[in-house]
C-alpha atoms as an extended CHARMM CRD file, in Angstrom:
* protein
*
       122  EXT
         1         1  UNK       CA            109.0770000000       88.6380000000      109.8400000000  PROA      1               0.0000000000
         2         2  UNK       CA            111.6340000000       89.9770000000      106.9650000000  PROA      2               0.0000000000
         3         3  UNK       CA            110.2830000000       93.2600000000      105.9050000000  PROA      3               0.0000000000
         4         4  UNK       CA            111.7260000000       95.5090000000      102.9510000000  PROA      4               0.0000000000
         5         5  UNK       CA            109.7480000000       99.3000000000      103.6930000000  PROA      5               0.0000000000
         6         6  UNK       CA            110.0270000000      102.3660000000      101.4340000000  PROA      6               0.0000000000
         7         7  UNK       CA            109.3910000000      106.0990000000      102.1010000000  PROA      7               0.0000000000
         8         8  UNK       CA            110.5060000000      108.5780000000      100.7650000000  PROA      8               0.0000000000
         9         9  UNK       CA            107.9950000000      109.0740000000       97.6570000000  PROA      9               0.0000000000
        10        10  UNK       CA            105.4000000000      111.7310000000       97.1500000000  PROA      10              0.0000000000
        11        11  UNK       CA            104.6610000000      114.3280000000       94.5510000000  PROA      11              0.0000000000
        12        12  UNK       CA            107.5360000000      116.7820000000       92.5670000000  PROA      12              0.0000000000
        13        13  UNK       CA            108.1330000000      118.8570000000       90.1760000000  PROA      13              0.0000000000
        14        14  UNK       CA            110.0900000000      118.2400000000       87.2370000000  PROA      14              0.0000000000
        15        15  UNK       CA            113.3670000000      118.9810000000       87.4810000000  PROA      15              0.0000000000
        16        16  UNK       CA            113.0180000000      118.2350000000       90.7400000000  PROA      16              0.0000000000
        17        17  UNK       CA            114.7980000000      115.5890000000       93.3480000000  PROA      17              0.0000000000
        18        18  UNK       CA            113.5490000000      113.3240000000       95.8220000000  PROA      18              0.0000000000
        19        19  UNK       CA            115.6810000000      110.3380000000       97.7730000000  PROA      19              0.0000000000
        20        20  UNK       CA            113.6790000000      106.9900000000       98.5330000000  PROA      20              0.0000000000
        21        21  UNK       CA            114.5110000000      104.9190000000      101.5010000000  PROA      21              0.0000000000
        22        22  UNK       CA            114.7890000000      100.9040000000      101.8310000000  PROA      22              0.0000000000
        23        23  UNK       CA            114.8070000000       99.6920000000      105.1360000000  PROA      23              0.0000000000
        24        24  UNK       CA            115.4340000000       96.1350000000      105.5570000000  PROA      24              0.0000000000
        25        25  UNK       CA            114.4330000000       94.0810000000      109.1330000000  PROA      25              0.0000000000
        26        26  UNK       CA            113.4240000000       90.8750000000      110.5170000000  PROA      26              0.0000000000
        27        27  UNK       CA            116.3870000000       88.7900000000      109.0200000000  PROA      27              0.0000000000
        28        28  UNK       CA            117.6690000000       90.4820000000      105.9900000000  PROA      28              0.0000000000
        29        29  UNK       CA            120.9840000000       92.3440000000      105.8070000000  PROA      29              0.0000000000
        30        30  UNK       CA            121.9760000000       94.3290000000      103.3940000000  PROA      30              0.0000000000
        31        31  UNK       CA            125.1060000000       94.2170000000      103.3690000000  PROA      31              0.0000000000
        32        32  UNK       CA            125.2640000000       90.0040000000      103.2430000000  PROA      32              0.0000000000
        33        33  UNK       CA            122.7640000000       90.3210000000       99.9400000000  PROA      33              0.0000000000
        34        34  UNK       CA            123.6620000000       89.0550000000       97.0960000000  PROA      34              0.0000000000
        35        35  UNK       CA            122.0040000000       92.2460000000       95.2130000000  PROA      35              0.0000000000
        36        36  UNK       CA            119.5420000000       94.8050000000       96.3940000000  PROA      36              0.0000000000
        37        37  UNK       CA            117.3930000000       96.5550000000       93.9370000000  PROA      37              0.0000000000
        38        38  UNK       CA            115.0260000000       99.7040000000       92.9580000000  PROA      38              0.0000000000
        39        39  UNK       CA            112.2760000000       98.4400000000       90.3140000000  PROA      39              0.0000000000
        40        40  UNK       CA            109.8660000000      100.9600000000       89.2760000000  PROA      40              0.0000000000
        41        41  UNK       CA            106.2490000000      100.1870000000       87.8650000000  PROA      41              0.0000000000
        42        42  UNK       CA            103.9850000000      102.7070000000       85.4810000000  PROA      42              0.0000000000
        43        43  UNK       CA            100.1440000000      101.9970000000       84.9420000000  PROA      43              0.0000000000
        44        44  UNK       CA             99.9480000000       99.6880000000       81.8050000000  PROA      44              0.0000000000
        45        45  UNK       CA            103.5580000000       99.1780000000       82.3370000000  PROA      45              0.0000000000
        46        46  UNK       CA            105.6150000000       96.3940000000       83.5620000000  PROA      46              0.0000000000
        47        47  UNK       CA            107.9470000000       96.7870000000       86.0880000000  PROA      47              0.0000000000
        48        48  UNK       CA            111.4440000000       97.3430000000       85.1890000000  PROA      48              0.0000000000
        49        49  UNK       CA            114.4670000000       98.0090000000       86.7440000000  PROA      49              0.0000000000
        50        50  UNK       CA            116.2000000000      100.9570000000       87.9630000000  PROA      50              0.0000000000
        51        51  UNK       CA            119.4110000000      100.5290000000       89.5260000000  PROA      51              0.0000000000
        52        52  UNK       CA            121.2080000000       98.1240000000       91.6100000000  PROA      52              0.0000000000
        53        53  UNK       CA            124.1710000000       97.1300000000       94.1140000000  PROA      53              0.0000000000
        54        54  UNK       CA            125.8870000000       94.0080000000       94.4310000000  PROA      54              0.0000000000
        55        55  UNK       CA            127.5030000000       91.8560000000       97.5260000000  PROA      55              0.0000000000
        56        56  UNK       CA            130.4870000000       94.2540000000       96.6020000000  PROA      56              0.0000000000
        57        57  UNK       CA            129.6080000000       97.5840000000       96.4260000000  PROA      57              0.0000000000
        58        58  UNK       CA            129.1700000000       97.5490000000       92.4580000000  PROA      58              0.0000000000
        59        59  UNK       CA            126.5910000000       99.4250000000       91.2210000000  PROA      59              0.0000000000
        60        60  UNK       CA            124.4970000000       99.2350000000       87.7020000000  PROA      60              0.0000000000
        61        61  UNK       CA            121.7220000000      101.5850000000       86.2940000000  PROA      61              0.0000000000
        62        62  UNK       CA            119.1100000000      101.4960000000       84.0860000000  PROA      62              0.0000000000
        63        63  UNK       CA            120.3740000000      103.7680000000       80.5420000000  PROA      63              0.0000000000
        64        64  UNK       CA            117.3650000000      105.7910000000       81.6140000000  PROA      64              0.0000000000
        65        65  UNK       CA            118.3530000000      106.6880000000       84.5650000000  PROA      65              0.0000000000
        66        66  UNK       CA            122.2640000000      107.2650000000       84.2090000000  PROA      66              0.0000000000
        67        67  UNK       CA            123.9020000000      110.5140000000       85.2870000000  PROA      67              0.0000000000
        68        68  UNK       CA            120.1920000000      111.5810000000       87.2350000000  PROA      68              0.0000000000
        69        69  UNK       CA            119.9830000000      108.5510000000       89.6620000000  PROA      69              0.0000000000
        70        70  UNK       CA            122.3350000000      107.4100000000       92.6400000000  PROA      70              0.0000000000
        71        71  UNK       CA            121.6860000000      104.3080000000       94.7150000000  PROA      71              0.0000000000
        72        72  UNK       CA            123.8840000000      103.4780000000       97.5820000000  PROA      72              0.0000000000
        73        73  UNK       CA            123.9440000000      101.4630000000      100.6970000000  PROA      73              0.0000000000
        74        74  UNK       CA            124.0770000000      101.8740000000      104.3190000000  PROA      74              0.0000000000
        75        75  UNK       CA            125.0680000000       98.9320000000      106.6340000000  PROA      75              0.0000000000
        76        76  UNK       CA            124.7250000000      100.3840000000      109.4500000000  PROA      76              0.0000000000
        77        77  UNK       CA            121.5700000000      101.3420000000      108.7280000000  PROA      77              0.0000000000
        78        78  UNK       CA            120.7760000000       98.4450000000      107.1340000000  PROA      78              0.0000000000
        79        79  UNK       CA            118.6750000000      100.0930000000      104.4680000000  PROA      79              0.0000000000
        80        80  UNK       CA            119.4580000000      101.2470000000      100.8150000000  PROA      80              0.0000000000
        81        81  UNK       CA            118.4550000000      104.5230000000       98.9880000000  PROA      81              0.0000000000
        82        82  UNK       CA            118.0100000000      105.7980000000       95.6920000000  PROA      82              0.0000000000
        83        83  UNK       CA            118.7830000000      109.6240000000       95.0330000000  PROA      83              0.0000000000
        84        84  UNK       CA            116.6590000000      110.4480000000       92.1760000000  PROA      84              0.0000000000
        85        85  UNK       CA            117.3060000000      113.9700000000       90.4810000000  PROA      85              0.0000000000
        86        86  UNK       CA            116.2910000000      115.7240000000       87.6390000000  PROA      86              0.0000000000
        87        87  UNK       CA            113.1450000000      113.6430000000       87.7200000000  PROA      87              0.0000000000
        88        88  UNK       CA            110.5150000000      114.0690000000       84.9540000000  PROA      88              0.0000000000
        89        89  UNK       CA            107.0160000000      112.8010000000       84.2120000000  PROA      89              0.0000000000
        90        90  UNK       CA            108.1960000000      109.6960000000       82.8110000000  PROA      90              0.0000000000
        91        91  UNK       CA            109.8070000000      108.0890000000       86.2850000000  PROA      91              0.0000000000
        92        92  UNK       CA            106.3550000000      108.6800000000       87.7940000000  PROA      92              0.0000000000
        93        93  UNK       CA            105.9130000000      105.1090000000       89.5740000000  PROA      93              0.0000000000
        94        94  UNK       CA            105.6020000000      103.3600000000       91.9800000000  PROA      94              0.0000000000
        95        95  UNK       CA            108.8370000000      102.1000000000       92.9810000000  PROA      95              0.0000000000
        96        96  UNK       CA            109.9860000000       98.8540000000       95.0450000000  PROA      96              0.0000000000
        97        97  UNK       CA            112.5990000000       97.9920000000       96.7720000000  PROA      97              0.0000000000
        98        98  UNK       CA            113.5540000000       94.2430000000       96.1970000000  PROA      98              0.0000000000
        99        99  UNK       CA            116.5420000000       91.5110000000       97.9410000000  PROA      99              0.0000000000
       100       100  UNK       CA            118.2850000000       88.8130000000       95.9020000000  PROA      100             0.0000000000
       101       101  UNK       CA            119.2070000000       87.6090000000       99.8570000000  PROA      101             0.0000000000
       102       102  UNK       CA            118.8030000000       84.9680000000      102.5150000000  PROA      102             0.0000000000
       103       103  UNK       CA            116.0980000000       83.5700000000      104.5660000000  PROA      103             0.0000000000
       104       104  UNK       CA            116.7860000000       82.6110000000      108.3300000000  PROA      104             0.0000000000
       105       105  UNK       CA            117.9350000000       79.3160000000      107.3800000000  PROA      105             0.0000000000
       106       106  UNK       CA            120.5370000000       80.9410000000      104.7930000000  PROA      106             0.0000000000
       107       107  UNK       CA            118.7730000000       79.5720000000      101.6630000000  PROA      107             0.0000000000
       108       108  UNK       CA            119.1130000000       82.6060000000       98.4490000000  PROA      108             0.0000000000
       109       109  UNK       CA            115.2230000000       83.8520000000       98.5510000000  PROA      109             0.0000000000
       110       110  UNK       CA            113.8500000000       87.0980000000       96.6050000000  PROA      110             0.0000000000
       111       111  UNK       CA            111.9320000000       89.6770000000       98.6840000000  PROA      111             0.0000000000
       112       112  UNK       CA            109.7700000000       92.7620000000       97.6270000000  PROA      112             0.0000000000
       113       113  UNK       CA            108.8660000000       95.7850000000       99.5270000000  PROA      113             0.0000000000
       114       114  UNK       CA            105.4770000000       97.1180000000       99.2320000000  PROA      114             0.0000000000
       115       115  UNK       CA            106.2320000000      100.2460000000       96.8890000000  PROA      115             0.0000000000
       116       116  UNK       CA            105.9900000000      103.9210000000       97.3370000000  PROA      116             0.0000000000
       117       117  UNK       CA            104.4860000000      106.5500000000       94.9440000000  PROA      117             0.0000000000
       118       118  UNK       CA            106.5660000000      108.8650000000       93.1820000000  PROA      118             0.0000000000
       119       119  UNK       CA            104.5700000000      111.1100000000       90.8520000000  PROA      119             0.0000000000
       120       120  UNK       CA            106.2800000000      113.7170000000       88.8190000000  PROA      120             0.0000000000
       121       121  UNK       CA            103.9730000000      116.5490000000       87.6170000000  PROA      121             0.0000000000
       122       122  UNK       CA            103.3780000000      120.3830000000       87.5080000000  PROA      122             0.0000000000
């Protein structure tokens, strides 16, 4: 089954830095996707994006995160991170992972990971 799975979330300071995982399996690879993705939900929020990389290596962030947050992409691996640093109270989420990829039969599908809690706080 295709699986997108974060870690890498959990409770920090402000000021602080913490890097999330992406781990794709079961059919997706991330280097063949068209994007991969960090979205980040708030409660009484909708989710929004963060940052994300293209087929070619291109990356885009959200203006709120510029300059603090890194993603990047590891083929080998077949996962994709996010580096977050000099977090503050507002980028407490949860944040998802997400795949503008493939399914087995090579038709473009969209997949979501399950999310993992980041919580900013003193």
């Amino acid at each position: 089954q295709v699986q997108l799975v974060e870690s890498g979330g959990g409770l920090v300071q402000p000021g602080g830095s913490l890097r999330l995982s992406c781990a794709a399996s079961g059919g997706i690879f991330v280097f063949s996707c068209n994007v991969m993705a960090w979205y980040r939900q708030a409660p009484g929020k909708q989710r929004e994006l963060v940052a994300d990389i293209r087929f070619g290596g291109g990356t885009k962030y959200a203006e709120f995160v510029k300059g603090r947050f890194i993603m990047s992409r590891d083929d080998a691996e077949n996962a994709v991170y996010l580096q977050m640093n000099r977090l503050t109270p507002e980028d407490t989420a949860v944040y998802y992972c997400y795949s503008d990829c493939y399914d087995p039969l090579g038709y473009r599908t969209d997949y979501w990971g399950q999310g993992t809690q980041v919580t900013v706080s003193s």
